[in-house]
Short mmCIF file of N, CA and C in Angstrom, two decimals:
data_model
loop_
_atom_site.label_atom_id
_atom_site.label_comp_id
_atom_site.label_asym_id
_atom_site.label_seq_id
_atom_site.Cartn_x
_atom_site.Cartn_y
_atom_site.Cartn_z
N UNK N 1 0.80 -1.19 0.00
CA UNK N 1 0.00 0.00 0.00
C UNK N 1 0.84 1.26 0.00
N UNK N 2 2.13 0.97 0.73
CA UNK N 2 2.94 1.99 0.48
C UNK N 2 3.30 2.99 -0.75
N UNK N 3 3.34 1.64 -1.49
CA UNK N 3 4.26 1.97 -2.82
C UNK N 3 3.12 2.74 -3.50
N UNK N 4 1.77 2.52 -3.34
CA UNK N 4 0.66 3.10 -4.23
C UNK N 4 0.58 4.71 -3.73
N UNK N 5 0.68 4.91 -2.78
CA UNK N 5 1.00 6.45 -2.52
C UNK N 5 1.98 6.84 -3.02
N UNK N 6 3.05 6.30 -3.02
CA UNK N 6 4.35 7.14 -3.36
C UNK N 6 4.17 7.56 -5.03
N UNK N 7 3.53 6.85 -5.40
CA UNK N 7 3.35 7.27 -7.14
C UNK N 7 2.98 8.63 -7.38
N UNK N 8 2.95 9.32 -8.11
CA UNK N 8 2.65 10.13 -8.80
C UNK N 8 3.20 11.62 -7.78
N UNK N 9 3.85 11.45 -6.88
CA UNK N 9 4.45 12.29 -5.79
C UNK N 9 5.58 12.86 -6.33
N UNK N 10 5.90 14.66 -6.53
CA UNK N 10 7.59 14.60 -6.86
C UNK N 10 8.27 14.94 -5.65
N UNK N 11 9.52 15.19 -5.85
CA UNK N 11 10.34 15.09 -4.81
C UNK N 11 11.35 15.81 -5.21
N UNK N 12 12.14 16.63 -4.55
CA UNK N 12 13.29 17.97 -4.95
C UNK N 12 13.81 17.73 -6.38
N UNK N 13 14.61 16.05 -5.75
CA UNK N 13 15.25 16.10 -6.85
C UNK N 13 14.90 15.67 -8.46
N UNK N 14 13.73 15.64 -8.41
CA UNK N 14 12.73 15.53 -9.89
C UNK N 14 12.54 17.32 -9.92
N UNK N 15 12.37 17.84 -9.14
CA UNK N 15 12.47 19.48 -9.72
C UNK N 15 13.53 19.83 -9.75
N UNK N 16 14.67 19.50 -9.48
CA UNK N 16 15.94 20.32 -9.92
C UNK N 16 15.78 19.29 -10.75
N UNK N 17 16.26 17.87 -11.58
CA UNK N 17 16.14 17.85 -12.75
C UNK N 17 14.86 18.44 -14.20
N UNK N 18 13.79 18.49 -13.69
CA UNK N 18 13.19 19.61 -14.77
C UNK N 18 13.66 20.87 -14.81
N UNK N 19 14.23 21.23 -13.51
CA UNK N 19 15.08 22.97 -13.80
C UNK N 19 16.07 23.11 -14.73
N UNK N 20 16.94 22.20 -14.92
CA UNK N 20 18.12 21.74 -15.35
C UNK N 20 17.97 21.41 -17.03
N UNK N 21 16.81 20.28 -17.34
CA UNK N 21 16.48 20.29 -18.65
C UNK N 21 15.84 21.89 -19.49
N UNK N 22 15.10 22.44 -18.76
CA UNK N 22 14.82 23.28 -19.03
C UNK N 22 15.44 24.27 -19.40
N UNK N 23 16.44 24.78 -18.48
CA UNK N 23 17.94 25.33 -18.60
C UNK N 23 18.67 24.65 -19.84
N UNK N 24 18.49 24.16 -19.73
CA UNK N 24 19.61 23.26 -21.39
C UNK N 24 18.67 23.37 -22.81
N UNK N 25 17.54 23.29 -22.56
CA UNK N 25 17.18 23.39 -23.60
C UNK N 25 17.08 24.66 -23.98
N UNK N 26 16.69 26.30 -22.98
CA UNK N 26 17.07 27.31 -23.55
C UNK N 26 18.46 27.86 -23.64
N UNK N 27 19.24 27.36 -23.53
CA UNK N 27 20.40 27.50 -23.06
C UNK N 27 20.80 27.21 -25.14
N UNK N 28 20.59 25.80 -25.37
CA UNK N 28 20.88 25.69 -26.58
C UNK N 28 20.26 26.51 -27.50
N UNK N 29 18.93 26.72 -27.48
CA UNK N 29 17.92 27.81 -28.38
C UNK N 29 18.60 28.39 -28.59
N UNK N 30 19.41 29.38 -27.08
CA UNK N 30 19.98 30.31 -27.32
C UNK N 30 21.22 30.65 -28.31
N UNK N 31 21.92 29.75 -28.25
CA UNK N 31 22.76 29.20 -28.86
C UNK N 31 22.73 29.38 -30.77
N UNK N 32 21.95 28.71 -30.40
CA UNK N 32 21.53 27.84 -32.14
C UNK N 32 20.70 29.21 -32.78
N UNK N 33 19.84 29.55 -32.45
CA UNK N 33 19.05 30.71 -33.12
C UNK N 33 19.79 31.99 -33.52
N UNK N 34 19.47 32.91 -35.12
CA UNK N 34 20.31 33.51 -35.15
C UNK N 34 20.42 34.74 -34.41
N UNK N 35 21.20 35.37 -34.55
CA UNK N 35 21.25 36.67 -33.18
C UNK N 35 20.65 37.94 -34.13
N UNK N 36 19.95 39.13 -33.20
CA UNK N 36 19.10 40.23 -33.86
C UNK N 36 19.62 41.04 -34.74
N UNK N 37 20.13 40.57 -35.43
CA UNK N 37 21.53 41.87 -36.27
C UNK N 37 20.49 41.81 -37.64
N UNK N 38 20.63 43.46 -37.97
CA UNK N 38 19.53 44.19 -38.63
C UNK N 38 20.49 44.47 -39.56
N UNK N 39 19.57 43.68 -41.19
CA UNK N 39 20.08 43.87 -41.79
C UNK N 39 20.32 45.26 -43.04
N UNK N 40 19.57 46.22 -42.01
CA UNK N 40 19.26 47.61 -42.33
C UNK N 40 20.61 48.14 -41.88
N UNK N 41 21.36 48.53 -41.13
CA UNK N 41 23.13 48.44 -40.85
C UNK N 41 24.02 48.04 -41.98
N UNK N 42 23.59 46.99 -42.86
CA UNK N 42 24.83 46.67 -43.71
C UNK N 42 24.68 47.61 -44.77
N UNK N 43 26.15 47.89 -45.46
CA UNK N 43 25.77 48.94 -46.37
C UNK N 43 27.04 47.96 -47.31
N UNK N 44 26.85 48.38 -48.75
CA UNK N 44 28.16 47.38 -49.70
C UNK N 44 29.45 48.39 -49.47
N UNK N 45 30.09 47.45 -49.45
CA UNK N 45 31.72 48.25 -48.75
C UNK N 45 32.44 47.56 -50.35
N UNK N 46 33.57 48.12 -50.54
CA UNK N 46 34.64 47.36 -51.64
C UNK N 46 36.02 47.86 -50.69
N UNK N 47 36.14 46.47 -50.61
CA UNK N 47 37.39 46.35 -49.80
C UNK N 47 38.34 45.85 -51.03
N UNK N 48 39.59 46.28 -51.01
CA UNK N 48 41.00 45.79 -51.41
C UNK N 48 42.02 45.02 -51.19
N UNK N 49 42.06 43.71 -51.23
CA UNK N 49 43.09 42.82 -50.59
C UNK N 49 44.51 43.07 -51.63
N UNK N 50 45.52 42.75 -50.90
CA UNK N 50 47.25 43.34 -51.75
C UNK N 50 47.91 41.90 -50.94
N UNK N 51 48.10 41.75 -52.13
CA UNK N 51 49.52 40.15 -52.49
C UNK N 51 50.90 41.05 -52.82
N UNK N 52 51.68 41.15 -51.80
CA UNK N 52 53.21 41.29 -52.30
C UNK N 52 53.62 40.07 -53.51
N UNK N 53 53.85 39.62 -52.96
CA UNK N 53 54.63 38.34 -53.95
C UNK N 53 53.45 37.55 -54.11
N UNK N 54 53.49 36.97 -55.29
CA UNK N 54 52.66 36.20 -55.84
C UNK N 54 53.24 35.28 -57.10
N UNK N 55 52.79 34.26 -57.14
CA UNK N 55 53.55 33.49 -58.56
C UNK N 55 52.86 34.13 -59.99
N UNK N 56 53.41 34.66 -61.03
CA UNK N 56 52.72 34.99 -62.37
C UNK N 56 51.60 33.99 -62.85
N UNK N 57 51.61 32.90 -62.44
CA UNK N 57 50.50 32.40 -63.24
C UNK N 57 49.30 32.13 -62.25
N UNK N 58 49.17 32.44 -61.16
CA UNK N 58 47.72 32.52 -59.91
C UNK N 58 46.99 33.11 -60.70
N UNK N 59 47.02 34.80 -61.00
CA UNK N 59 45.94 36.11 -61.47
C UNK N 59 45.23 35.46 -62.48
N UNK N 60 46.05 34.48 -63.37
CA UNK N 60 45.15 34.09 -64.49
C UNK N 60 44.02 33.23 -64.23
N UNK N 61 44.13 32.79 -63.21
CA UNK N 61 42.28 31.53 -62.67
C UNK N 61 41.72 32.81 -61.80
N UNK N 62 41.68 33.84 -61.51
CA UNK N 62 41.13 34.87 -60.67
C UNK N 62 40.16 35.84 -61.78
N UNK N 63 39.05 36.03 -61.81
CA UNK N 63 38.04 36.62 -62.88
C UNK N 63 37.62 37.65 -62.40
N UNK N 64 37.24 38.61 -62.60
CA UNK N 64 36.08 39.69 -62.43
C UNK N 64 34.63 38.77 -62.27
N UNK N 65 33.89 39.09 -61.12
CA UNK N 65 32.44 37.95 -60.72
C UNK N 65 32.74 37.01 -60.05
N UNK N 66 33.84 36.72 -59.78
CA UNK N 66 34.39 35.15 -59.26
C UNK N 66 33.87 35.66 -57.58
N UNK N 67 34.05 34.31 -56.84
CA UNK N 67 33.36 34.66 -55.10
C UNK N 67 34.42 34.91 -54.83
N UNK N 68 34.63 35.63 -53.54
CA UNK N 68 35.62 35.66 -52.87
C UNK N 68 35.36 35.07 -51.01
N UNK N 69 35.97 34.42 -51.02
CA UNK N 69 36.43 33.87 -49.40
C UNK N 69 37.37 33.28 -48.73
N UNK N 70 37.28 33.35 -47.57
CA UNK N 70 38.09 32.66 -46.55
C UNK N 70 38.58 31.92 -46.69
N UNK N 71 39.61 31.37 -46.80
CA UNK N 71 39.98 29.79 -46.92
C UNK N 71 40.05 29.21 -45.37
N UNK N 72 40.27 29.41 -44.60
CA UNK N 72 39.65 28.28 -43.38
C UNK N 72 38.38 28.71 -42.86
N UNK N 73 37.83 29.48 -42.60
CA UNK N 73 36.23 29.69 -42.44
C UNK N 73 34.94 30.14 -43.32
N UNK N 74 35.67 29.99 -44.56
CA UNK N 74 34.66 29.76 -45.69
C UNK N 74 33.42 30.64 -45.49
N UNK N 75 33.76 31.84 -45.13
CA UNK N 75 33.17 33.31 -44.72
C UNK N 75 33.24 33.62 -46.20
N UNK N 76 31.89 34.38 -46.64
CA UNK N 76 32.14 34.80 -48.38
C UNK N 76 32.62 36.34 -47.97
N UNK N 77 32.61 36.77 -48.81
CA UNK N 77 33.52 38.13 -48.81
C UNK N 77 32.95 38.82 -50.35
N UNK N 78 31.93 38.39 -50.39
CA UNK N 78 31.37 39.02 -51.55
C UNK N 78 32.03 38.25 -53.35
N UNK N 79 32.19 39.66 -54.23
CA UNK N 79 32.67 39.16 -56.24
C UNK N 79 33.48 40.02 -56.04
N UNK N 80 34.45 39.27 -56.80
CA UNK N 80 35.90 40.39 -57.08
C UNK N 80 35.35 41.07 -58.41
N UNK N 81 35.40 42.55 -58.02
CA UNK N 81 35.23 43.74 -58.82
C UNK N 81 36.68 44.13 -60.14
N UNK N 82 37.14 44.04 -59.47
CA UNK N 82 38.38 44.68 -59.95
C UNK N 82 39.51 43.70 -59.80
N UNK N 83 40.76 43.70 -60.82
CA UNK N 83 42.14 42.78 -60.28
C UNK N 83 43.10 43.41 -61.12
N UNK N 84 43.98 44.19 -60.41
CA UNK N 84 44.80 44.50 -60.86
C UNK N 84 46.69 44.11 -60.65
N UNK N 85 47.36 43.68 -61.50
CA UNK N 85 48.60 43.12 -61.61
C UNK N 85 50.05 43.83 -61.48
N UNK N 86 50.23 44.22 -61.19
CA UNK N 86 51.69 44.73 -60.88
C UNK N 86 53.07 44.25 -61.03
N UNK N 87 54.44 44.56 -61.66
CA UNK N 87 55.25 43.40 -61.40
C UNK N 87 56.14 44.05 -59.87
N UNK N 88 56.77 42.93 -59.43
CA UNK N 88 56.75 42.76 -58.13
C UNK N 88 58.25 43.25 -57.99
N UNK N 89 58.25 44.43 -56.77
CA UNK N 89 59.43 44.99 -56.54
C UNK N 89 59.76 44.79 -54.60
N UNK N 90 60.87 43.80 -55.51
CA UNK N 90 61.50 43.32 -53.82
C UNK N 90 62.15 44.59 -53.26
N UNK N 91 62.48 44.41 -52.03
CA UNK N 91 63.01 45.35 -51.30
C UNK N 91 64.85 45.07 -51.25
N UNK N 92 64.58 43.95 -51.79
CA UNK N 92 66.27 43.61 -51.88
C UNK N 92 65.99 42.67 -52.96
N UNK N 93 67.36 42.86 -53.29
CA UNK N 93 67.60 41.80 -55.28
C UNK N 93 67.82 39.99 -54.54
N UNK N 94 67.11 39.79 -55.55
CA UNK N 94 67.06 38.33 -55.42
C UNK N 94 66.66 37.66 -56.87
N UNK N 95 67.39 36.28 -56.93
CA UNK N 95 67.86 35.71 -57.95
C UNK N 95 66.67 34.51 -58.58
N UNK N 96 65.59 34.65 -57.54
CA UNK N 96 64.29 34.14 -57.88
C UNK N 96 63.20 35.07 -58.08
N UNK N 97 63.18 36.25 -58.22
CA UNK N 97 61.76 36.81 -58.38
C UNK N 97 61.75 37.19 -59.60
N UNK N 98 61.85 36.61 -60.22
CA UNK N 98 61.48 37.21 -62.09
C UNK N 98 59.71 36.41 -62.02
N UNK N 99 59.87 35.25 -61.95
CA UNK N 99 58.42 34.86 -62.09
C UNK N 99 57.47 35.53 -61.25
N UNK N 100 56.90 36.58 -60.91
CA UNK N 100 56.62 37.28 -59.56
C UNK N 100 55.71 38.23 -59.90
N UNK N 101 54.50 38.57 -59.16
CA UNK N 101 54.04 39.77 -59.71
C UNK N 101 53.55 40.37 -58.25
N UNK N 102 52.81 41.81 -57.88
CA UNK N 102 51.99 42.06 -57.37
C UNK N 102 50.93 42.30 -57.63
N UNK N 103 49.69 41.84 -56.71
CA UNK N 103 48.74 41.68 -57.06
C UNK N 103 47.46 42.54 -56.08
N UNK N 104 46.66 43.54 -56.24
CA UNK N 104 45.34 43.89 -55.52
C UNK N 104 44.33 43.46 -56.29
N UNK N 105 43.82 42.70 -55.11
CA UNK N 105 42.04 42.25 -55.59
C UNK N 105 40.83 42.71 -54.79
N UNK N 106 40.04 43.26 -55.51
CA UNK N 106 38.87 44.26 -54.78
C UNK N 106 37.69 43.47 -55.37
N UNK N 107 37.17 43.14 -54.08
CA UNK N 107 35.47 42.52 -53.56
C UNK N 107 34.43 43.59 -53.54
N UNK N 108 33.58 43.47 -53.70
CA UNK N 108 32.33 44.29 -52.72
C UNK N 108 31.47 43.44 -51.95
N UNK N 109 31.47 43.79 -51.09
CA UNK N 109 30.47 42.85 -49.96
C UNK N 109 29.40 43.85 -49.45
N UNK N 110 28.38 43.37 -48.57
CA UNK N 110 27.43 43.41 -47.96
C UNK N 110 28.00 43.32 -46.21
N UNK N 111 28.18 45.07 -45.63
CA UNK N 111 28.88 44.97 -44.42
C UNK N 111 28.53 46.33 -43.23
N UNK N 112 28.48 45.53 -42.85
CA UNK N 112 28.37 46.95 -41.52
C UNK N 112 29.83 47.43 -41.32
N UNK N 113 29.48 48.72 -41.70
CA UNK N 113 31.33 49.46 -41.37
C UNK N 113 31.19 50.40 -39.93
N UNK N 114 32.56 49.79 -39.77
CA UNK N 114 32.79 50.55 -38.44
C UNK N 114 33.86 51.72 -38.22
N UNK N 115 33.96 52.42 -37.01
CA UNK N 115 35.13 53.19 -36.96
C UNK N 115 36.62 52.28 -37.26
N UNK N 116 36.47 51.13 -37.34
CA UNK N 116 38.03 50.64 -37.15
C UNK N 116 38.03 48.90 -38.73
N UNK N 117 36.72 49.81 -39.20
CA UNK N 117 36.85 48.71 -40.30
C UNK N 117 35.57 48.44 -40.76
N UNK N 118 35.60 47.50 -41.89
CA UNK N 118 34.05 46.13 -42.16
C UNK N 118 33.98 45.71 -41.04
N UNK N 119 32.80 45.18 -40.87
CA UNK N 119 32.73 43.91 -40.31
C UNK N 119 31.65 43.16 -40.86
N UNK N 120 32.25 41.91 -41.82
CA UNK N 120 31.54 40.90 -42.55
C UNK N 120 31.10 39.77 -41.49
N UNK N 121 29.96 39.41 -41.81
CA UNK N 121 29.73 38.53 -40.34
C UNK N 121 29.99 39.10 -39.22
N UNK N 122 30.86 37.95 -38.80
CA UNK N 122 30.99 38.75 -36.95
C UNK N 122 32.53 38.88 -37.42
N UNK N 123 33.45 39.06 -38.49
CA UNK N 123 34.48 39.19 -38.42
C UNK N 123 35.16 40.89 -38.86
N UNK N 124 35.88 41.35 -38.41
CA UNK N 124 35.90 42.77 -38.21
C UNK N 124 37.08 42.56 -39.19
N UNK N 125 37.44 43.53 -40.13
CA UNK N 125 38.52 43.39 -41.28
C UNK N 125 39.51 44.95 -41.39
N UNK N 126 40.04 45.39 -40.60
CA UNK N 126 40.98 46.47 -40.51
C UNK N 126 42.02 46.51 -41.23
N UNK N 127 42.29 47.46 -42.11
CA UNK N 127 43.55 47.28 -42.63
C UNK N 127 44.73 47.49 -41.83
N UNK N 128 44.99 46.35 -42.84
CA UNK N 128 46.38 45.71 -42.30
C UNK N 128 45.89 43.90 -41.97
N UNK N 129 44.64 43.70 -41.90
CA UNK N 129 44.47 42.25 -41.08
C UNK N 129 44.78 41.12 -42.63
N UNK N 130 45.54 40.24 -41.98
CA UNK N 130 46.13 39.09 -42.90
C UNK N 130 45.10 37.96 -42.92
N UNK N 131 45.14 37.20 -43.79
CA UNK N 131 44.13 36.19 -44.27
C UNK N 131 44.89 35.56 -45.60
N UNK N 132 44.27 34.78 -45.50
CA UNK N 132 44.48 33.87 -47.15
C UNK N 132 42.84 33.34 -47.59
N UNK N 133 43.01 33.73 -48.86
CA UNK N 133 41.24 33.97 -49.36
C UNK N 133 41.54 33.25 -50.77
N UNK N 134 40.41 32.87 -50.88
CA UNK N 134 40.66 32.81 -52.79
C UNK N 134 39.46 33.28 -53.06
N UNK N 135 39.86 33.29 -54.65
CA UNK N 135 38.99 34.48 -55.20
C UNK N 135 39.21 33.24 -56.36
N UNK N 136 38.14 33.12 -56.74
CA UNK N 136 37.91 31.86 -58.16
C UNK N 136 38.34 30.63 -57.70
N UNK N 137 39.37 30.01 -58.47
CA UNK N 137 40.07 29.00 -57.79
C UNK N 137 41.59 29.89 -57.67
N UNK N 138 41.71 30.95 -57.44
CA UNK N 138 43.63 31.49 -57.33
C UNK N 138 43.17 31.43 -55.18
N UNK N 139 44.08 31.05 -55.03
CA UNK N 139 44.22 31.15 -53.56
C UNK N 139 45.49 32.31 -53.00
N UNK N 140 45.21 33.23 -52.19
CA UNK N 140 46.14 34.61 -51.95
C UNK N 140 46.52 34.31 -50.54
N UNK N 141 47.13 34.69 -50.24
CA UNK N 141 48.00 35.43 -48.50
C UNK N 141 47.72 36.82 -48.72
N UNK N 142 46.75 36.97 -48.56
CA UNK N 142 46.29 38.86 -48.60
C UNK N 142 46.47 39.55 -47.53
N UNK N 143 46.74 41.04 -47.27
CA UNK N 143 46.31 42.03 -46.31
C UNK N 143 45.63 42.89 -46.48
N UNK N 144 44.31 43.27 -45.79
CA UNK N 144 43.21 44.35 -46.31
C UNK N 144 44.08 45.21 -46.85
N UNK N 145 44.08 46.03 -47.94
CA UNK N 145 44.74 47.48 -48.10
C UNK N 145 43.99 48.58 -48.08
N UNK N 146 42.71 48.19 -48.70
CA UNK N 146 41.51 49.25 -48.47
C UNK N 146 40.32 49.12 -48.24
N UNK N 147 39.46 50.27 -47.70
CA UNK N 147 38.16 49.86 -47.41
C UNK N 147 36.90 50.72 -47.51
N UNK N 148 35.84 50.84 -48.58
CA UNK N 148 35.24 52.29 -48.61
C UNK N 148 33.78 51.60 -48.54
N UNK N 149 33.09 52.49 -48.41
CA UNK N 149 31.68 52.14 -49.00
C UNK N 149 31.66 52.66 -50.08
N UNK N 150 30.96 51.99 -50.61
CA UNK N 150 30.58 52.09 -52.13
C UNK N 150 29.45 53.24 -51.74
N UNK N 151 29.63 54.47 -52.88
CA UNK N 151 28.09 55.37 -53.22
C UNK N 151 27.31 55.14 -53.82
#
């Protein structure tokens, strides 16, 4: 007869475990759902990435329209607008840079600009910040060089 009372009875520790699930499950929501960022803030920016050294034959798989992104977080970065080629002037002579060029490649993206830069996604892009991106299939070691909004 005991046991027939005890049924349907809770007991602390059945409410701290529903506190707990409960907690985890908004806990993940929180998590997982995307965050309030208004996409009335982004404005198209054309940023400039600059390749010192580069091998002469990369620029040629790199297009005007091609995507541009991240190579380890596969963050887009918008279409390369513009690509312009340069040949490449070392700071000291060396007996390998004939095959060599410099290279700026300019994106336009979709970005909230700040006092101290873009910021594409949640990633903030200041010149000077290093990355390696490709743009078509050419893969770069870039550093922002510039950054405007587009009018």
């Amino acid at each position: 007869m005991n046991n027939e009372k005890k049924k349907g009875r809770f007991n602390i520790i059945d409410l701290i475990v529903i506190i707990l699930v409960v907690l985890a499950v908004a806990f993940v929501g929180y998590k997982l759902l995307p965050k309030n960022s208004s996409n009335d803030d982004l404005q198209t920016v054309r940023i400039t990435y600059y390749m010192e050294k580069c091998a002469d034959f990369v620029p040629a798989h790199t297009q005007i329209g091609d995507t541009l992104y991240i190579s380890d977080t596969k963050l887009q970065l918008g279409v390369v607008t513009d690509i312009r080629v340069e040949d490449y002037q070392p700071n000291l002579e060396s007996a390998n840079d004939e095959n060599y060029c410099s290279i700026y490649i300019t994106g336009e993206v979709p970005a909230k600009m700040t006092e101290h830069g873009p910021v594409v996604g949640n990633t903030l892009f200041g010149i000077g910040h290093t990355m390696v991106i490709y743009a078509g299939i050419g893969k770069y070691y870039v550093a922002v060089y510039d950054a405007q909004i587009v009018q």
